[in-house]
């Protein structure tokens, strides 16, 4: 009789412990979610990138692979320079 009662208590402790651990894991995973606003605050801001050759800021860059394997962004003014160097366009 006591063995049966002891087994039931051990099983209950195991089930309750398992539920607690799973609840803690789900709370930990929900912390990884980032809430993004539906409406952007500043939509007029244009990200201007820097040309790799002349360091001028430009709205539109063309990307090339340099001789050493790095990616370089080139503005419209420096495009002929990149093509003379025979850089591969990405």
mmCIF file of C-alpha atoms in Angstrom:
data_model
loop_
_atom_site.group_PDB
_atom_site.id
_atom_site.type_symbol
_atom_site.label_atom_id
_atom_site.label_comp_id
_atom_site.label_asym_id
_atom_site.label_seq_id
_atom_site.Cartn_x
_atom_site.Cartn_y
_atom_site.Cartn_z
ATOM 1 C CA UNK A 1 0.000 0.000 0.000
ATOM 2 C CA UNK A 2 2.774 2.454 0.922
ATOM 3 C CA UNK A 3 4.754 1.606 -2.219
ATOM 4 C CA UNK A 4 1.806 2.469 -4.420
ATOM 5 C CA UNK A 5 1.292 5.806 -2.628
ATOM 6 C CA UNK A 6 5.026 6.579 -2.870
ATOM 7 C CA UNK A 7 5.031 5.871 -6.641
ATOM 8 C CA UNK A 8 1.999 8.136 -7.191
ATOM 9 C CA UNK A 9 3.655 10.986 -5.249
ATOM 10 C CA UNK A 10 6.916 10.633 -7.235
ATOM 11 C CA UNK A 11 5.008 10.674 -10.539
ATOM 12 C CA UNK A 12 3.064 13.785 -9.478
ATOM 13 C CA UNK A 13 6.282 15.577 -8.485
ATOM 14 C CA UNK A 14 7.810 14.657 -11.847
ATOM 15 C CA UNK A 15 4.777 15.907 -13.817
ATOM 16 C CA UNK A 16 4.580 19.192 -11.893
ATOM 17 C CA UNK A 17 8.335 19.768 -12.310
ATOM 18 C CA UNK A 18 8.094 19.059 -16.048
ATOM 19 C CA UNK A 19 5.253 21.562 -16.451
ATOM 20 C CA UNK A 20 7.185 24.238 -14.564
ATOM 21 C CA UNK A 21 10.280 23.711 -16.715
ATOM 22 C CA UNK A 22 8.261 23.860 -19.952
ATOM 23 C CA UNK A 23 6.512 27.059 -18.831
ATOM 24 C CA UNK A 24 9.869 28.694 -18.050
ATOM 25 C CA UNK A 25 11.205 27.672 -21.482
ATOM 26 C CA UNK A 26 8.185 29.119 -23.278
ATOM 27 C CA UNK A 27 8.559 32.408 -21.369
ATOM 28 C CA UNK A 28 12.235 32.510 -22.290
ATOM 29 C CA UNK A 29 11.463 31.936 -25.986
ATOM 30 C CA UNK A 30 8.799 34.630 -26.013
ATOM 31 C CA UNK A 31 11.414 37.153 -24.868
ATOM 32 C CA UNK A 32 13.151 36.750 -28.250
ATOM 33 C CA UNK A 33 10.206 38.347 -30.082
ATOM 34 C CA UNK A 34 10.693 41.959 -31.079
ATOM 35 C CA UNK A 35 7.624 44.137 -31.551
ATOM 36 C CA UNK A 36 7.925 46.346 -34.604
ATOM 37 C CA UNK A 37 5.690 49.366 -35.065
ATOM 38 C CA UNK A 38 3.236 49.175 -37.936
ATOM 39 C CA UNK A 39 3.904 52.741 -38.984
ATOM 40 C CA UNK A 40 7.358 54.162 -39.469
ATOM 41 C CA UNK A 41 8.099 57.382 -37.676
ATOM 42 C CA UNK A 42 10.344 59.026 -40.238
ATOM 43 C CA UNK A 43 9.721 57.806 -43.780
ATOM 44 C CA UNK A 44 11.377 60.800 -45.486
ATOM 45 C CA UNK A 45 14.856 59.910 -44.309
ATOM 46 C CA UNK A 46 16.909 58.477 -47.172
ATOM 47 C CA UNK A 47 19.874 56.291 -46.336
ATOM 48 C CA UNK A 48 22.786 57.566 -48.328
ATOM 49 C CA UNK A 49 25.734 55.235 -48.617
ATOM 50 C CA UNK A 50 29.375 56.191 -49.048
ATOM 51 C CA UNK A 51 31.237 55.485 -52.288
ATOM 52 C CA UNK A 52 34.309 53.317 -51.708
ATOM 53 C CA UNK A 53 36.489 55.371 -54.068
ATOM 54 C CA UNK A 54 35.597 59.058 -53.589
ATOM 55 C CA UNK A 55 33.782 58.798 -50.221
ATOM 56 C CA UNK A 56 30.877 60.881 -51.531
ATOM 57 C CA UNK A 57 27.406 60.066 -50.237
ATOM 58 C CA UNK A 58 25.032 58.734 -52.861
ATOM 59 C CA UNK A 59 21.490 57.360 -52.881
ATOM 60 C CA UNK A 60 22.351 54.633 -55.367
ATOM 61 C CA UNK A 61 25.557 52.619 -55.478
ATOM 62 C CA UNK A 62 26.656 49.889 -57.850
ATOM 63 C CA UNK A 63 28.464 47.033 -56.143
ATOM 64 C CA UNK A 64 31.592 45.391 -57.486
ATOM 65 C CA UNK A 65 33.932 42.675 -56.302
ATOM 66 C CA UNK A 66 37.450 44.031 -55.817
ATOM 67 C CA UNK A 67 40.712 42.221 -56.587
ATOM 68 C CA UNK A 68 41.071 41.028 -53.003
ATOM 69 C CA UNK A 69 37.483 39.721 -52.841
ATOM 70 C CA UNK A 70 35.956 42.602 -50.904
ATOM 71 C CA UNK A 71 32.695 44.181 -52.003
ATOM 72 C CA UNK A 72 32.961 47.849 -52.934
ATOM 73 C CA UNK A 73 30.130 50.284 -53.526
ATOM 74 C CA UNK A 74 30.701 52.728 -56.382
ATOM 75 C CA UNK A 75 28.743 55.897 -57.214
ATOM 76 C CA UNK A 76 27.832 56.882 -60.774
ATOM 77 C CA UNK A 77 30.847 59.214 -61.088
ATOM 78 C CA UNK A 78 33.326 56.454 -60.181
ATOM 79 C CA UNK A 79 31.716 53.710 -62.270
ATOM 80 C CA UNK A 80 34.118 54.179 -65.231
ATOM 81 C CA UNK A 81 37.064 53.921 -62.830
ATOM 82 C CA UNK A 82 35.756 50.586 -61.521
ATOM 83 C CA UNK A 83 35.188 49.268 -65.033
ATOM 84 C CA UNK A 84 38.725 50.301 -66.078
ATOM 85 C CA UNK A 85 40.074 48.277 -63.167
ATOM 86 C CA UNK A 86 38.024 45.320 -64.557
ATOM 87 C CA UNK A 87 36.109 44.773 -61.321
ATOM 88 C CA UNK A 88 33.373 42.158 -61.518
ATOM 89 C CA UNK A 89 29.871 43.580 -61.104
ATOM 90 C CA UNK A 90 27.660 41.946 -58.502
#
